[in-house]
CSV table of C-alpha atoms in Angstrom, one decimal:
chain,number,residue,atom,x,y,z
I,1,UNK,CA,-32.5,157.8,-18.0
I,2,UNK,CA,-35.1,158.9,-15.4
I,3,UNK,CA,-34.6,160.3,-12.0
I,4,UNK,CA,-36.7,161.6,-9.1
I,5,UNK,CA,-35.2,165.1,-9.6
I,6,UNK,CA,-36.2,165.1,-13.3
I,7,UNK,CA,-39.7,163.9,-12.5
I,8,UNK,CA,-40.2,166.7,-10.0
I,9,UNK,CA,-39.1,169.3,-12.4
I,10,UNK,CA,-41.0,168.1,-15.5
I,11,UNK,CA,-44.2,167.0,-13.8
I,12,UNK,CA,-44.3,169.5,-11.0
I,13,UNK,CA,-44.5,166.9,-8.3
I,14,UNK,CA,-42.9,166.8,-4.9
I,15,UNK,CA,-40.2,164.3,-4.3
I,16,UNK,CA,-42.5,161.8,-2.5
I,17,UNK,CA,-45.1,161.8,-5.2
I,18,UNK,CA,-42.5,161.5,-8.0
I,19,UNK,CA,-40.8,158.6,-6.2
I,20,UNK,CA,-44.2,156.8,-5.9
I,21,UNK,CA,-45.0,157.4,-9.6
I,22,UNK,CA,-41.6,156.0,-10.7
I,23,UNK,CA,-42.0,153.0,-8.3
I,24,UNK,CA,-45.5,152.3,-9.8
I,25,UNK,CA,-44.1,152.5,-13.3
I,26,UNK,CA,-41.3,150.0,-12.3
I,27,UNK,CA,-43.9,147.6,-10.9
I,28,UNK,CA,-45.8,147.7,-14.2
I,29,UNK,CA,-42.6,146.9,-16.1
I,30,UNK,CA,-42.2,150.2,-17.9
I,31,UNK,CA,-38.9,151.2,-16.2
I,32,UNK,CA,-36.2,149.4,-14.2
I,33,UNK,CA,-33.5,150.5,-11.8
I,34,UNK,CA,-30.4,152.0,-13.5
I,35,UNK,CA,-27.5,150.0,-12.0
I,36,UNK,CA,-24.9,152.3,-13.5
I,37,UNK,CA,-26.3,155.5,-11.9
I,38,UNK,CA,-24.6,156.9,-8.7
I,39,UNK,CA,-27.9,156.2,-6.8
I,40,UNK,CA,-29.8,153.3,-8.4
I,41,UNK,CA,-32.6,153.7,-5.9
I,42,UNK,CA,-33.5,157.1,-7.4
I,43,UNK,CA,-32.6,156.5,-11.0
I,44,UNK,CA,-34.4,154.4,-13.6
I,45,UNK,CA,-34.2,153.5,-17.3
I,46,UNK,CA,-36.7,152.4,-19.9
I,47,UNK,CA,-37.4,148.7,-20.3
I,48,UNK,CA,-38.4,147.1,-23.7
I,49,UNK,CA,-42.0,147.6,-22.6
I,50,UNK,CA,-41.4,151.2,-21.7
I,51,UNK,CA,-39.5,151.9,-24.9
I,52,UNK,CA,-42.4,150.4,-26.9
I,53,UNK,CA,-44.9,152.6,-25.1
I,54,UNK,CA,-42.9,155.8,-25.7
I,55,UNK,CA,-42.4,154.9,-29.3
I,56,UNK,CA,-46.1,154.3,-29.8
I,57,UNK,CA,-47.0,157.6,-28.1
I,58,UNK,CA,-44.3,159.9,-29.5
I,59,UNK,CA,-42.7,158.3,-32.6
I,60,UNK,CA,-44.2,158.2,-36.1
I,61,UNK,CA,-44.0,154.7,-37.7
I,62,UNK,CA,-41.7,154.1,-40.7
I,63,UNK,CA,-42.3,152.1,-43.8
I,64,UNK,CA,-41.3,148.4,-43.9
I,65,UNK,CA,-38.9,149.2,-46.7
I,66,UNK,CA,-37.1,151.9,-44.6
I,67,UNK,CA,-37.0,149.5,-41.6
I,68,UNK,CA,-35.5,146.8,-43.9
I,69,UNK,CA,-32.8,149.3,-45.0
I,70,UNK,CA,-32.0,150.1,-41.3
I,71,UNK,CA,-31.8,146.4,-40.5
I,72,UNK,CA,-29.4,145.8,-43.4
I,73,UNK,CA,-27.2,148.6,-42.2
I,74,UNK,CA,-27.3,147.1,-38.7
I,75,UNK,CA,-26.1,143.7,-39.9
I,76,UNK,CA,-23.3,145.4,-41.8
I,77,UNK,CA,-22.2,147.0,-38.6
I,78,UNK,CA,-22.3,143.6,-36.9
I,79,UNK,CA,-19.8,142.3,-39.5
I,80,UNK,CA,-17.6,145.3,-39.0
I,81,UNK,CA,-17.5,144.9,-35.3
I,82,UNK,CA,-16.5,141.3,-35.6
I,83,UNK,CA,-13.7,142.1,-38.1
I,84,UNK,CA,-12.4,145.4,-36.6
I,85,UNK,CA,-9.5,145.1,-34.1
I,86,UNK,CA,-10.5,148.3,-32.3
I,87,UNK,CA,-13.5,146.6,-30.6
I,88,UNK,CA,-12.8,144.3,-27.6
I,89,UNK,CA,-16.1,142.4,-28.1
I,90,UNK,CA,-17.6,140.5,-31.0
I,91,UNK,CA,-21.3,139.9,-31.7
I,92,UNK,CA,-22.1,136.3,-31.1
I,93,UNK,CA,-25.8,136.4,-31.7
I,94,UNK,CA,-28.5,138.7,-33.2
I,95,UNK,CA,-32.2,138.0,-32.6
I,96,UNK,CA,-35.0,140.1,-34.1
I,97,UNK,CA,-38.4,140.4,-32.4
I,98,UNK,CA,-41.3,142.8,-32.2
I,99,UNK,CA,-43.4,144.6,-34.8
I,100,UNK,CA,-41.0,143.9,-37.6
I,101,UNK,CA,-42.1,140.3,-37.6
I,102,UNK,CA,-45.7,141.2,-38.2
I,103,UNK,CA,-47.4,141.6,-41.6
I,104,UNK,CA,-47.9,145.3,-41.1
I,105,UNK,CA,-46.8,147.7,-43.8
I,106,UNK,CA,-45.3,150.0,-41.2
I,107,UNK,CA,-43.0,149.4,-38.4
I,108,UNK,CA,-42.8,151.3,-35.1
I,109,UNK,CA,-39.2,150.2,-34.3
I,110,UNK,CA,-36.6,147.5,-34.8
I,111,UNK,CA,-36.4,145.4,-31.6
I,112,UNK,CA,-33.1,143.6,-31.6
I,113,UNK,CA,-31.4,141.4,-29.0
I,114,UNK,CA,-27.7,140.8,-29.1
I,115,UNK,CA,-25.2,138.7,-27.3
I,116,UNK,CA,-21.6,140.0,-27.0
I,117,UNK,CA,-18.5,137.9,-26.2
I,118,UNK,CA,-14.9,138.9,-25.6
I,119,UNK,CA,-12.5,138.6,-28.5
I,120,UNK,CA,-9.7,137.7,-26.1
I,121,UNK,CA,-10.2,134.2,-24.9
I,122,UNK,CA,-8.0,134.6,-21.8
I,123,UNK,CA,-10.3,136.2,-19.1
I,124,UNK,CA,-7.3,137.9,-17.3
I,125,UNK,CA,-6.0,139.4,-20.5
I,126,UNK,CA,-9.5,140.5,-21.5
I,127,UNK,CA,-9.9,142.3,-18.1
I,128,UNK,CA,-6.6,144.1,-18.6
I,129,UNK,CA,-7.6,145.2,-22.1
I,130,UNK,CA,-10.9,146.5,-20.9
I,131,UNK,CA,-9.2,148.7,-18.2
I,132,UNK,CA,-6.5,149.9,-20.5
I,133,UNK,CA,-9.2,150.9,-23.1
I,134,UNK,CA,-11.1,152.8,-20.5
I,135,UNK,CA,-8.0,154.5,-19.2
I,136,UNK,CA,-7.1,155.6,-22.7
I,137,UNK,CA,-10.6,157.0,-23.1
I,138,UNK,CA,-10.2,158.8,-19.7
I,139,UNK,CA,-7.0,160.5,-20.9
I,140,UNK,CA,-8.9,161.7,-24.0
I,141,UNK,CA,-11.6,163.4,-21.9
I,142,UNK,CA,-14.1,160.6,-21.2
I,143,UNK,CA,-15.6,160.7,-17.7
I,144,UNK,CA,-16.9,157.7,-15.9
I,145,UNK,CA,-19.5,157.8,-13.1
I,146,UNK,CA,-18.1,154.8,-11.3
I,147,UNK,CA,-15.9,151.7,-11.7
I,148,UNK,CA,-18.8,149.6,-13.0
I,149,UNK,CA,-19.4,152.2,-15.8
I,150,UNK,CA,-15.7,152.0,-16.6
I,151,UNK,CA,-15.8,148.2,-16.9
I,152,UNK,CA,-18.8,148.4,-19.2
I,153,UNK,CA,-17.3,151.0,-21.5
I,154,UNK,CA,-15.9,148.6,-24.1
I,155,UNK,CA,-19.2,146.7,-24.4
I,156,UNK,CA,-21.2,150.0,-24.4
I,157,UNK,CA,-19.0,151.3,-27.2
I,158,UNK,CA,-20.0,148.3,-29.3
I,159,UNK,CA,-23.7,148.7,-28.5
I,160,UNK,CA,-23.6,152.4,-29.4
I,161,UNK,CA,-21.8,151.7,-32.7
I,162,UNK,CA,-24.4,149.0,-33.6
I,163,UNK,CA,-27.3,151.3,-32.9
I,164,UNK,CA,-25.7,153.9,-35.2
I,165,UNK,CA,-27.8,156.7,-33.7
I,166,UNK,CA,-30.9,155.3,-35.3
I,167,UNK,CA,-34.1,156.3,-33.5
I,168,UNK,CA,-35.9,153.1,-34.6
I,169,UNK,CA,-33.3,150.6,-33.4
I,170,UNK,CA,-34.0,149.4,-29.9
I,171,UNK,CA,-31.3,147.1,-28.5
I,172,UNK,CA,-31.5,144.7,-25.6
I,173,UNK,CA,-29.6,141.6,-24.4
I,174,UNK,CA,-30.4,138.1,-25.5
I,175,UNK,CA,-30.9,137.3,-21.8
I,176,UNK,CA,-33.9,139.6,-21.7
I,177,UNK,CA,-37.0,137.7,-20.5
I,178,UNK,CA,-39.1,139.3,-23.3
I,179,UNK,CA,-37.6,136.7,-25.8
I,180,UNK,CA,-39.3,133.9,-23.8
I,181,UNK,CA,-42.8,135.3,-24.6
I,182,UNK,CA,-42.3,137.2,-27.9
I,183,UNK,CA,-42.1,135.8,-31.4
I,184,UNK,CA,-38.5,136.1,-32.5
I,185,UNK,CA,-36.1,135.1,-35.3
I,186,UNK,CA,-32.4,134.5,-35.0
I,187,UNK,CA,-30.7,136.5,-37.7
I,188,UNK,CA,-27.1,135.6,-36.9
I,189,UNK,CA,-25.3,133.2,-34.6
I,190,UNK,CA,-21.5,132.9,-34.5
I,191,UNK,CA,-20.3,129.5,-35.9
I,192,UNK,CA,-17.3,129.7,-33.6
I,193,UNK,CA,-17.0,127.0,-31.0
I,194,UNK,CA,-14.8,127.0,-27.9
I,195,UNK,CA,-11.2,127.2,-28.9
I,196,UNK,CA,-9.4,123.9,-29.0
I,197,UNK,CA,-6.1,124.0,-27.1
I,198,UNK,CA,-3.2,122.5,-29.0
I,199,UNK,CA,-1.4,119.9,-27.0
I,200,UNK,CA,2.3,119.4,-27.7
I,201,UNK,CA,3.0,115.7,-28.1
I,202,UNK,CA,5.5,114.2,-25.8
I,203,UNK,CA,8.9,114.0,-27.3
I,204,UNK,CA,9.7,110.6,-28.8
I,205,UNK,CA,12.4,108.6,-27.1
I,206,UNK,CA,15.4,107.9,-29.2
I,207,UNK,CA,16.0,104.1,-29.3
I,208,UNK,CA,19.6,103.2,-29.7
I,209,UNK,CA,19.9,100.5,-32.2
I,210,UNK,CA,22.6,98.0,-31.9
I,211,UNK,CA,24.9,97.6,-34.9
I,212,UNK,CA,24.8,94.1,-36.2
I,213,UNK,CA,28.1,92.6,-37.3
I,214,UNK,CA,28.3,92.2,-41.0
I,215,UNK,CA,27.0,88.8,-42.0
I,216,UNK,CA,25.2,88.2,-38.7
I,217,UNK,CA,21.6,86.9,-39.4
I,218,UNK,CA,20.3,88.1,-36.0
């Protein structure tokens, strides 16, 4: 996360100059407004482009073999998320893009886009579960900046688990526009379709059969 206050302290700029710098970086696509911050107009976060730049400048590349191991561990966590009852979301789709798809022997990071979906098909029940989960975390000491942050907690919990504190895994959403221009590969897509509602058949009417007299041909 980036803020005007942090920029003034780290770079030694006044507030006006820091704000101009951050706005310029936003226009160039390196950062974007942080909607979850108390004041989104003075708080930003890295975009995929910005993350790639910071990785290139400050992070040492890893071998392809090490990246493959991290990717295997990531996909194993995807399976665990979908199977574990403690998570309120499942992973519907995993898309790989970025430097891993090149022929390079080293990889700067693992750029992965994911799509999450609620495990509870009823939207009202899903909302209740999300709030109950956030309230339970609140009782255990978790502090939320605002109500939006509280609503996103269950999904963020899944994203954090999937990342596994790996410095080379960079997560984004499948709706990220970068997938429209970058080479990508779908690693996983849920085979599940929309649930089919069972319809109870109408009860069959009982037809009263007349009793034919013995010996009657009709």
